[in-house]
């Protein structure tokens, strides 16, 4: 009720302390910290007035150096200077091998789940490297705010999976920070523009950074941002624009491809500076030091530059087209087009992307800082510095979560795009008589079959009291906290036996894989349904066969004539044969035939057990 809380200027409605909070954009190339002061969110500079901290960490025998100084040493000390650690965080050794040769570091050879990088200061994990960046930003915030932070909001890409999110939180913990929340980067950008206070609608967040490109289609629906689709290219960013320009300079200056790497590095640096100047002016002068006192001088105008970079920009637009299609919307449904990332300062990017979406790109907030600013606004709310009615921003699960059931099928427990935090429970039962343990396999993804989804964790519930198949009641509860982290609990309800697992998978998916999984689930929807039907019928067949087997063993000889028994065995054989085949309808029919054949037997068994139950009792007791 904001209206009731109007106070005189400078006078708080309730005398409460303003708790210090900050938002952190932990980027692949650059990181920033922002906070809300006097109602305004702003990024914080270091002592030299620099707001942007390059996400580079250098290990030396004397200690750790972070930021521009570390970046300056990257060329001469590549093995101890870790750049783009965000590409490694929360990834397993296998994922990293696939990123492979592009990384200049030495990984320790042990077969640990979490890779470690060898440096002069010892082996370090991506979590530790990220913690160093966070420490510098947190210290900066505490110095400038004059007190200890009560908590922070850290942003992560929308496609980050559980492992990557957990690892980011671990890094914050290592840096001594209290994490209020992890927030999706595109959501943070939308918050910075106040889109969460506007009417419901669909927005596109176009984020072109140094080494990555992300496009997210968000839908604001009753105060909740749903991720309708994400897409992009994890190997496309400003660096590629630098490379395109550097290669042009090499051709102009007649520099050979195999020039020494000091010259190539200088070229990349000069190309980057020229690229950034071209965002402001129509022409950039170039003055390249070739070595041995030789120089090459020239200039490049915007038109020539566009010829070099347009193919790269068009690649991002193809990804936008796919994302719009995955979101299942028309391009013209997109209301706001928000530009994020340093590379969207290029006027050409704004022009072509704006053309594609037929929308005026929103650029009034500095695209370098917009994510940190959105994070700071959320941190301020979460620190309790806002009136109670201030809407808490909610996120959603990016992929469905479920468990494996019989036949290798996935039972989805929390569907994709469910608002967080969430807890959902579902009851399962035992499949066999006397079954005392149950394996729980937690999977993530959209497909019907376990084998097509990602396995997150396995655990076992033991100590189920022996009962007939189908009698035990096992409740499996999935809880996902506000940061998107999952825990799963299974409980046997009659005896209260419990097993619990925190899902902290040791390796992650690449963003392309997530996109592919989503896409595949759409492409394969029909196949999957057929596969699911077949698997379900097989499971049902097996259940019928086992139940009938148990019954026959118990009282078949007593209740059946040999000729009756033969008929049942024949129908049973038909079902077993059908279940071995691939025809779901044939299995269904064989089950129905068997059930029909057995009707008289089931009836006899029922009468028999009623008679048994009534033995020794007077009939009227049951009335
Ligand atoms: P990330 O999100 O990957 O950490 P940023 O959003 O900070 O990265 O973007 C860094 C990239 O932005 C670099 O490639 C840099 O050259 C580019 N960039 C920064 N300013 C400009 C500019 N004025 N014109 C063109 N590119 C720019
Ligand atoms: Mg970024």
XYZ file of C-alpha atoms and ligand atoms in Angstrom:
651
model
C 0.000 0.000 0.000
C 2.379 2.623 -1.190
C -0.137 5.444 -0.791
C -0.354 5.016 2.946
C 3.370 5.263 3.300
C 3.927 8.732 1.955
C 6.207 10.580 4.348
C 7.675 14.041 4.554
C 10.807 14.345 2.433
C 13.835 13.207 4.383
C 11.747 11.498 6.993
C 11.457 7.757 6.912
C 8.067 6.188 7.602
C 9.630 3.888 10.152
C 13.010 4.555 11.670
C 14.832 1.554 10.298
C 18.405 1.139 9.364
C 19.328 1.099 5.706
C 21.052 -2.236 5.111
C 23.962 -2.198 2.693
C 23.506 -4.348 -0.365
C 25.096 -4.616 -3.795
C 24.471 -6.142 -7.195
C 27.329 -7.895 -8.963
C 27.587 -8.597 -12.690
C 30.159 -11.389 -12.781
C 30.904 -11.306 -16.498
C 33.032 -13.433 -18.806
C 35.094 -10.456 -19.929
C 34.224 -7.709 -17.460
C 32.650 -7.504 -14.030
C 30.955 -4.650 -12.178
C 29.403 -3.842 -8.843
C 26.488 -1.477 -8.275
C 24.415 -0.277 -5.360
C 21.362 1.864 -4.648
C 22.096 5.202 -3.008
C 19.460 7.836 -2.342
C 17.043 5.801 -4.382
C 19.299 5.636 -7.420
C 21.224 2.599 -8.661
C 24.775 3.303 -9.796
C 27.907 1.327 -10.533
C 30.876 1.907 -8.233
C 34.356 2.883 -9.419
C 37.713 1.848 -7.956
C 40.184 4.351 -6.509
C 41.311 5.264 -10.049
C 37.742 5.964 -11.135
C 37.384 2.777 -13.205
C 33.947 1.144 -13.043
C 34.701 -1.909 -15.170
C 36.881 -4.643 -13.688
C 38.273 -6.998 -16.341
C 37.462 -10.559 -15.215
C 41.123 -11.561 -15.244
C 42.994 -13.105 -12.306
C 46.764 -13.496 -12.215
C 48.548 -15.711 -9.725
C 52.104 -14.713 -8.806
C 54.415 -15.974 -6.088
C 53.716 -12.726 -4.244
C 49.955 -12.920 -4.390
C 46.857 -12.528 -6.520
C 46.253 -9.631 -8.915
C 42.799 -8.974 -10.373
C 41.597 -6.700 -13.168
C 43.424 -4.424 -15.555
C 46.878 -5.119 -14.074
C 46.303 -8.849 -14.495
C 45.020 -8.332 -18.036
C 48.127 -6.349 -18.952
C 50.247 -9.349 -17.938
C 48.193 -11.927 -19.817
C 50.490 -11.864 -22.826
C 53.697 -12.376 -20.932
C 52.378 -14.784 -18.306
C 49.526 -16.722 -19.919
C 49.766 -19.860 -17.768
C 49.222 -17.992 -14.514
C 46.732 -15.470 -15.834
C 43.203 -16.822 -15.913
C 40.816 -15.112 -18.327
C 37.157 -15.984 -19.000
C 36.929 -18.255 -15.973
C 33.156 -18.017 -16.288
C 33.412 -20.463 -19.179
C 34.796 -23.041 -16.749
C 32.766 -22.540 -13.601
C 30.512 -25.432 -12.668
C 31.831 -27.501 -15.549
C 33.302 -30.958 -15.257
C 36.580 -32.064 -16.714
C 34.814 -33.570 -19.730
C 33.003 -30.354 -20.592
C 36.245 -28.499 -20.346
C 38.067 -30.960 -22.557
C 35.506 -30.162 -25.197
C 36.349 -26.468 -24.862
C 39.799 -27.905 -25.190
C 42.723 -26.519 -26.992
C 41.471 -22.960 -26.964
C 42.424 -22.692 -23.303
C 46.030 -21.868 -22.611
C 46.133 -23.243 -19.057
C 47.479 -26.412 -17.661
C 44.894 -28.535 -15.923
C 45.932 -30.942 -13.224
C 45.775 -34.467 -14.500
C 43.905 -36.083 -11.609
C 40.560 -37.514 -12.472
C 38.643 -35.283 -10.146
C 35.194 -34.154 -11.115
C 36.153 -30.532 -10.709
C 39.054 -29.367 -12.829
C 41.901 -27.442 -11.259
C 44.303 -25.109 -12.994
C 48.010 -25.292 -12.242
C 49.599 -21.935 -11.351
C 52.768 -20.761 -9.627
C 50.676 -20.182 -6.517
C 49.353 -23.747 -6.507
C 46.368 -25.440 -8.120
C 43.200 -23.373 -8.255
C 39.628 -24.252 -9.137
C 37.341 -22.050 -11.246
C 35.315 -21.411 -8.082
C 38.391 -20.024 -6.328
C 39.331 -17.874 -9.307
C 35.813 -16.422 -9.456
C 35.930 -15.788 -5.695
C 38.966 -13.537 -6.245
C 36.960 -11.353 -8.631
C 34.035 -11.220 -6.215
C 36.319 -10.265 -3.317
C 37.690 -7.261 -5.177
C 34.195 -6.035 -6.088
C 32.814 -6.595 -2.587
C 35.732 -4.738 -1.025
C 35.151 -1.894 -3.442
C 31.486 -1.706 -2.420
C 32.276 -1.859 1.295
C 34.876 0.857 1.023
C 32.623 3.148 -0.909
C 29.550 2.471 1.260
C 31.506 2.583 4.507
C 30.255 -0.630 6.040
C 29.792 -4.343 5.707
C 27.452 -5.680 3.019
C 24.430 -7.482 4.377
C 24.130 -9.355 1.115
C 24.557 -9.340 -2.643
C 22.685 -10.325 -5.778
C 24.919 -11.963 -8.376
C 23.810 -12.345 -11.974
C 24.210 -15.478 -14.085
C 23.235 -16.271 -17.692
C 19.668 -17.535 -18.042
C 20.931 -20.843 -19.414
C 23.215 -21.576 -16.435
C 22.285 -24.979 -15.044
C 22.249 -26.166 -11.442
C 25.938 -26.954 -11.348
C 26.963 -23.577 -12.721
C 24.629 -21.742 -10.349
C 25.795 -23.766 -7.375
C 29.420 -23.127 -8.285
C 28.736 -19.383 -8.533
C 27.190 -19.466 -5.067
C 30.154 -21.433 -3.759
C 32.468 -18.750 -5.129
C 30.474 -16.076 -3.295
C 30.646 -18.046 -0.089
C 34.385 -18.418 -0.495
C 34.595 -14.645 -0.902
C 32.736 -14.276 2.393
C 29.555 -12.935 0.820
C 25.968 -13.560 1.744
C 24.074 -14.219 -1.463
C 20.499 -12.981 -1.324
C 19.802 -14.356 -4.736
C 21.247 -15.323 -8.052
C 19.439 -13.448 -10.801
C 19.312 -14.173 -14.509
C 21.252 -11.565 -16.481
C 18.455 -10.775 -18.962
C 16.020 -10.459 -16.058
C 18.395 -8.021 -14.363
C 18.540 -5.922 -17.517
C 14.745 -5.899 -17.718
C 14.574 -4.793 -14.078
C 17.064 -1.983 -14.703
C 14.632 -0.617 -17.285
C 11.736 -1.027 -14.857
C 9.948 -3.426 -17.195
C 8.767 -5.343 -14.125
C 6.630 -2.325 -13.218
C 5.056 -2.086 -16.632
C 2.139 -3.986 -18.075
C 2.591 -7.666 -18.893
C 4.340 -8.215 -22.193
C 7.135 -9.919 -24.109
C 10.656 -8.499 -24.254
C 13.842 -9.388 -26.097
C 17.156 -8.943 -24.285
C 20.065 -8.848 -26.740
C 23.399 -9.255 -24.944
C 26.589 -9.045 -26.998
C 29.642 -9.054 -24.723
C 33.331 -9.718 -25.237
C 33.258 -13.414 -26.031
C 29.635 -14.458 -25.883
C 26.297 -13.617 -27.394
C 22.994 -14.309 -25.624
C 19.485 -13.613 -26.766
C 16.646 -14.119 -24.287
C 12.939 -13.773 -24.851
C 11.230 -12.963 -21.560
C 7.573 -12.705 -20.811
C 6.416 -10.671 -17.861
C 3.335 -12.382 -16.544
C 1.748 -11.135 -13.306
C 5.033 -9.909 -11.909
C 7.032 -12.968 -12.927
C 9.567 -13.075 -15.706
C 9.346 -16.299 -17.636
C 12.189 -17.275 -19.889
C 10.341 -18.183 -23.076
C 13.482 -18.972 -25.008
C 17.207 -18.502 -24.813
C 19.701 -18.765 -27.605
C 22.967 -17.379 -28.722
C 26.525 -18.367 -29.418
C 29.015 -18.999 -26.655
C 31.896 -18.309 -29.031
C 30.833 -15.032 -30.610
C 31.479 -11.598 -29.193
C 33.480 -8.400 -29.375
C 36.721 -10.377 -29.628
C 35.626 -11.670 -33.021
C 35.037 -8.108 -34.214
C 38.567 -7.255 -33.056
C 39.919 -10.254 -34.940
C 38.100 -9.322 -38.151
C 39.586 -5.833 -38.018
C 43.062 -7.112 -37.090
C 43.003 -9.440 -40.089
C 42.038 -6.538 -42.338
C 44.977 -4.522 -41.005
C 47.295 -7.452 -41.647
C 46.170 -7.595 -45.263
C 46.580 -3.835 -45.690
C 49.974 -3.736 -43.996
C 51.219 -6.940 -45.582
C 51.759 -8.659 -42.243
C 52.148 -12.415 -42.569
C 49.845 -14.814 -40.702
C 52.783 -16.319 -38.881
C 54.036 -13.004 -37.506
C 55.361 -13.250 -33.969
C 52.750 -13.345 -31.264
C 53.807 -10.056 -29.664
C 52.940 -8.273 -32.881
C 49.652 -10.202 -33.173
C 48.695 -9.246 -29.627
C 49.502 -5.589 -30.286
C 47.381 -5.800 -33.400
C 44.438 -7.189 -31.475
C 44.791 -4.441 -28.889
C 45.008 -1.707 -31.538
C 42.125 -3.220 -33.494
C 39.968 -3.219 -30.370
C 40.769 0.431 -29.682
C 40.006 1.375 -33.290
C 36.731 -0.594 -33.176
C 35.658 1.249 -30.052
C 36.592 4.640 -31.605
C 34.491 3.783 -34.641
C 31.458 3.637 -32.357
C 31.927 7.381 -31.825
C 33.424 8.654 -35.066
C 33.144 7.957 -38.772
C 36.790 7.120 -39.252
C 39.641 5.728 -37.127
C 43.325 6.378 -37.698
C 45.669 3.425 -37.330
C 49.331 3.541 -36.418
C 50.773 0.079 -36.000
C 54.235 -0.646 -34.633
C 55.586 -3.506 -36.746
C 58.826 -3.977 -34.796
C 62.412 -3.080 -35.728
C 61.373 0.570 -35.750
C 58.960 0.073 -38.659
C 55.409 1.352 -38.538
C 52.328 1.066 -40.695
C 49.916 3.976 -40.851
C 46.460 3.972 -42.337
C 42.837 4.562 -41.550
C 39.516 2.788 -41.744
C 36.084 4.296 -42.271
C 32.783 2.984 -41.016
C 31.678 1.603 -44.333
C 34.762 -0.592 -44.680
C 34.389 -1.640 -41.065
C 30.757 -2.632 -41.618
C 31.841 -4.823 -44.508
C 34.052 -6.707 -42.038
C 31.594 -7.069 -39.177
C 28.202 -7.357 -40.851
C 28.544 -11.138 -41.303
C 29.121 -11.449 -37.549
C 26.114 -9.317 -36.722
C 24.009 -11.352 -39.140
C 25.004 -14.473 -37.237
C 23.538 -12.993 -34.072
C 20.385 -12.145 -35.962
C 19.983 -15.738 -37.121
C 20.130 -16.770 -33.473
C 17.485 -14.143 -32.675
C 15.256 -15.577 -35.369
C 15.608 -19.054 -33.861
C 14.869 -17.776 -30.357
C 11.717 -16.034 -31.532
C 10.644 -19.250 -33.213
C 11.443 -21.332 -30.107
C 9.408 -18.928 -28.014
C 6.480 -19.617 -30.307
C 5.695 -15.945 -30.845
C 5.617 -13.490 -33.708
C 8.419 -10.989 -33.944
C 5.989 -8.093 -33.652
C 4.757 -9.277 -30.255
C 8.049 -8.106 -28.773
C 7.471 -4.852 -26.968
C 10.892 -3.855 -25.698
C 14.267 -4.618 -27.191
C 16.885 -4.137 -24.479
C 20.536 -3.819 -25.464
C 23.118 -5.283 -23.084
C 26.901 -5.742 -23.303
C 29.736 -3.504 -24.409
C 29.500 -4.586 -28.042
C 25.985 -3.192 -28.387
C 27.558 0.255 -28.291
C 28.373 -0.284 -31.925
C 25.819 1.779 -33.865
C 25.773 -0.859 -36.595
C 24.647 -3.531 -34.116
C 21.812 -1.298 -32.911
C 20.799 -0.532 -36.459
C 20.651 -4.106 -37.781
C 19.146 -5.642 -34.652
C 16.589 -2.839 -34.362
C 15.676 -3.462 -37.996
C 15.174 -7.159 -37.408
C 12.886 -6.671 -34.408
C 11.289 -3.580 -35.942
C 11.785 -1.909 -32.568
C 13.755 1.035 -31.269
C 16.547 -0.567 -29.183
C 16.604 0.615 -25.576
C 20.048 1.985 -24.891
C 19.503 4.819 -22.417
C 21.155 2.802 -19.643
C 24.811 2.133 -20.380
C 24.845 -1.410 -21.858
C 28.020 -2.226 -19.893
C 26.317 -1.437 -16.627
C 22.687 -2.344 -17.116
C 22.971 -5.862 -15.665
C 24.792 -4.676 -12.517
C 22.216 -1.918 -12.063
C 19.290 -4.347 -12.256
C 21.057 -6.610 -9.759
C 21.566 -3.658 -7.391
C 17.864 -2.789 -7.547
C 16.954 -6.339 -6.613
C 19.560 -6.443 -3.838
C 18.036 -3.308 -2.374
C 14.587 -4.913 -2.274
C 15.942 -8.128 -0.790
C 17.872 -6.240 1.891
C 14.509 -4.932 3.065
C 15.129 -1.333 2.131
C 11.873 -0.996 0.255
C 8.309 -0.793 1.457
C 6.672 -4.175 1.823
C 4.558 -3.863 -1.250
C 7.599 -3.676 -3.500
C 7.223 -6.668 -5.698
C 9.754 -9.389 -5.228
C 11.008 -10.399 -8.552
C 10.618 -14.027 -9.328
C 12.435 -16.316 -11.684
C 11.497 -19.625 -13.183
C 13.061 -23.043 -13.730
C 14.793 -23.073 -17.124
C 14.297 -26.823 -17.743
C 11.846 -29.389 -16.384
C 12.878 -31.532 -13.439
C 11.658 -35.047 -12.896
C 12.501 -38.586 -11.947
C 12.960 -41.806 -13.802
C 10.094 -44.249 -13.595
C 9.842 -47.808 -14.860
C 10.693 -48.311 -18.497
C 13.200 -45.463 -18.621
C 10.479 -42.831 -18.707
C 10.618 -39.405 -17.123
C 7.898 -38.317 -14.766
C 8.107 -34.532 -14.739
C 7.632 -33.174 -11.258
C 8.416 -29.522 -11.820
C 7.763 -28.352 -15.366
C 9.959 -25.837 -17.116
C 9.124 -22.188 -16.428
C 7.637 -22.841 -12.988
C 8.000 -19.822 -10.724
C 10.666 -20.140 -8.026
C 10.880 -21.001 -5.200
C 8.760 -24.092 -5.567
C 8.192 -27.431 -3.851
C 6.199 -30.194 -5.504
C 5.548 -33.692 -4.266
C 4.382 -36.774 -6.041
C 3.622 -40.244 -4.725
C 5.113 -43.375 -6.185
C 4.774 -46.968 -5.236
C 6.743 -50.179 -5.298
C 6.706 -52.363 -8.338
C 7.481 -55.744 -6.836
C 6.150 -57.651 -3.853
C 8.447 -57.266 -0.864
C 10.504 -54.500 -2.464
C 12.491 -52.769 0.313
C 14.588 -50.260 -1.616
C 13.856 -47.806 -4.378
C 16.344 -46.052 -6.604
C 15.558 -42.430 -7.341
C 17.115 -40.970 -10.455
C 16.734 -37.218 -10.851
C 16.796 -35.869 -14.394
C 16.522 -32.496 -16.085
C 15.162 -31.821 -19.547
C 12.104 -31.800 -21.730
C 12.173 -35.204 -23.377
C 10.043 -38.187 -22.468
C 12.846 -40.725 -22.182
C 15.492 -40.602 -19.461
C 18.237 -41.378 -21.938
C 17.482 -38.165 -23.845
C 17.671 -35.945 -20.778
C 20.441 -34.940 -18.441
C 21.062 -37.019 -15.357
C 21.455 -34.835 -12.271
C 21.662 -37.266 -9.386
C 20.865 -40.752 -8.179
C 20.098 -41.867 -4.682
C 18.418 -44.744 -2.943
C 15.602 -44.948 -0.445
C 16.185 -48.001 1.745
C 14.254 -49.622 4.540
C 10.834 -49.668 2.875
C 8.807 -52.189 4.901
C 8.098 -55.256 2.730
C 4.595 -55.067 1.286
C 2.788 -56.324 -1.772
C 3.577 -54.458 -4.971
C 1.731 -51.190 -5.150
C 0.978 -50.959 -1.434
C 3.915 -48.831 -0.277
C 3.433 -45.081 -0.640
C 6.587 -43.179 -1.400
C 6.414 -39.433 -1.568
C 9.145 -37.738 -3.576
C 9.428 -33.995 -2.970
C 11.365 -31.674 -5.230
C 12.238 -28.236 -3.859
C 13.946 -25.565 -5.893
C 15.049 -22.486 -3.976
C 15.005 -18.934 -5.259
C 18.438 -19.421 -6.835
C 17.302 -22.368 -8.900
C 19.032 -24.982 -6.750
C 17.329 -28.300 -6.356
C 17.004 -30.670 -3.413
C 15.055 -33.900 -3.541
C 13.613 -35.884 -0.690
C 11.942 -39.287 -0.738
C 9.877 -40.578 2.145
C 8.035 -43.834 2.727
C 4.801 -42.690 4.316
C 3.737 -45.674 6.392
C 7.035 -45.892 8.318
C 8.462 -42.457 7.663
C 11.776 -43.709 6.254
C 13.527 -40.778 4.537
C 16.336 -40.214 2.080
C 17.458 -36.842 0.834
C 19.816 -35.475 -1.744
C 21.076 -31.999 -2.539
C 21.631 -31.904 -6.228
C 25.103 -30.630 -6.873
C 26.110 -32.212 -10.133
C 29.790 -32.088 -10.851
C 29.569 -31.209 -14.487
C 27.361 -28.958 -16.499
C 25.781 -28.566 -19.850
C 26.980 -26.103 -22.374
C 24.494 -23.434 -23.347
C 24.260 -24.958 -26.802
C 23.298 -28.246 -25.243
C 20.487 -26.632 -23.286
C 19.249 -24.918 -26.407
C 19.511 -28.206 -28.275
C 17.653 -30.066 -25.559
C 14.813 -27.588 -25.711
C 14.746 -27.652 -29.454
C 14.953 -31.447 -29.572
C 12.037 -31.761 -27.188
C 9.946 -29.768 -29.613
C 11.228 -31.552 -32.714
C 10.765 -34.961 -31.151
C 7.465 -34.350 -29.442
C 5.685 -36.877 -31.651
C 8.367 -39.557 -31.587
C 8.542 -39.153 -27.870
C 4.867 -39.723 -27.442
C 5.059 -42.947 -29.374
C 8.122 -44.058 -27.421
C 6.428 -43.152 -24.194
C 3.327 -45.103 -25.073
C 5.371 -48.172 -25.927
C 7.409 -47.956 -22.735
C 4.290 -47.471 -20.654
C 2.566 -50.464 -22.169
C 5.659 -52.572 -21.576
C 5.745 -51.542 -17.936
C 2.066 -52.304 -17.586
C 2.566 -55.683 -19.241
C 5.375 -56.517 -16.875
C 3.255 -55.472 -13.899
C 0.375 -57.695 -15.026
C 2.703 -60.634 -15.651
C 4.275 -60.311 -12.213
C 0.991 -59.869 -10.369
C -0.530 -62.847 -12.138
C 2.590 -64.928 -11.461
C 2.359 -64.139 -7.754
C -1.336 -65.009 -7.670
C -0.855 -68.296 -9.530
C 1.941 -69.296 -7.193
C -0.246 -68.541 -4.182
C -3.469 -70.277 -5.122
C -3.440 -71.300 -8.777
C -3.331 -75.028 -8.040
C -6.088 -74.732 -5.507
C -8.517 -72.590 -7.511
C -7.949 -73.629 -11.139
C -8.761 -76.739 -13.157
C -5.844 -77.872 -15.372
C -7.769 -76.801 -18.505
C -8.418 -73.350 -17.011
C -4.795 -73.037 -16.063
C -3.752 -73.853 -19.640
C -5.970 -71.103 -21.039
C -4.452 -68.543 -18.673
C -0.907 -69.674 -19.425
C -1.562 -69.345 -23.161
C -2.848 -65.770 -22.789
C 0.107 -65.005 -20.539
C 2.488 -66.325 -23.190
C 0.833 -64.122 -25.826
C 1.328 -61.076 -23.637
C 4.982 -61.858 -22.992
C 5.542 -62.225 -26.702
C 3.788 -58.935 -27.467
C 5.761 -57.135 -24.757
C 9.009 -58.213 -26.406
C 7.938 -56.477 -29.624
C 7.644 -52.793 -30.543
C 3.908 -52.521 -31.092
C 2.284 -50.631 -28.223
C -1.223 -51.365 -29.481
C -0.522 -55.096 -29.683
C 0.716 -55.066 -26.092
C -2.388 -53.194 -24.968
C -4.577 -55.744 -26.723
C -2.704 -58.699 -25.193
C -3.100 -57.160 -21.727
C -6.822 -56.757 -22.275
C -7.140 -60.306 -23.595
C -5.293 -61.680 -20.619
C -7.423 -59.680 -18.226
C -10.570 -61.013 -19.886
C -9.290 -64.563 -19.753
C -8.530 -64.151 -16.068
C -11.809 -62.543 -15.051
C -13.290 -65.724 -13.604
C -10.067 -66.442 -11.728
C -9.944 -62.971 -10.197
C -13.552 -63.393 -9.105
C -12.812 -66.750 -7.545
C -9.853 -65.323 -5.672
C -11.959 -62.503 -4.349
C -14.689 -64.825 -3.109
C -12.053 -67.039 -1.619
C -10.450 -64.221 0.349
C -13.818 -62.911 1.518
C -14.669 -66.385 2.721
C -11.338 -66.551 4.515
C -11.816 -63.142 6.102
C -15.299 -64.077 7.274
C -14.303 -67.412 8.716
C -15.003 -67.424 12.417
C -17.126 -64.287 12.272
C -20.868 -63.951 12.257
C -22.271 -62.581 9.042
C -24.000 -59.657 10.707
C -20.686 -58.306 12.000
C -20.010 -57.151 8.458
C -23.277 -55.405 7.894
P 31.054 -9.552 -20.931
O 29.588 -9.468 -20.673
O 31.438 -10.658 -21.863
O 31.848 -9.561 -19.687
P 31.064 -6.740 -21.835
O 29.608 -6.584 -21.884
O 31.785 -5.946 -20.823
O 31.515 -8.243 -21.763
O 31.621 -6.374 -23.309
C 32.973 -6.295 -23.618
C 33.115 -6.063 -25.107
O 32.495 -4.819 -25.425
C 34.542 -5.977 -25.605
O 34.677 -6.783 -26.753
C 34.702 -4.511 -25.953
O 35.620 -4.297 -27.021
C 33.311 -4.136 -26.377
N 33.097 -2.684 -26.315
C 33.168 -1.886 -25.234
N 32.950 -0.607 -25.578
C 32.746 -0.592 -26.921
C 32.479 0.426 -27.891
N 32.406 1.699 -27.550
N 32.311 0.051 -29.180
C 32.393 -1.256 -29.541
N 32.647 -2.241 -28.692
C 32.825 -1.928 -27.394
Mg 27.823 -9.412 -19.624
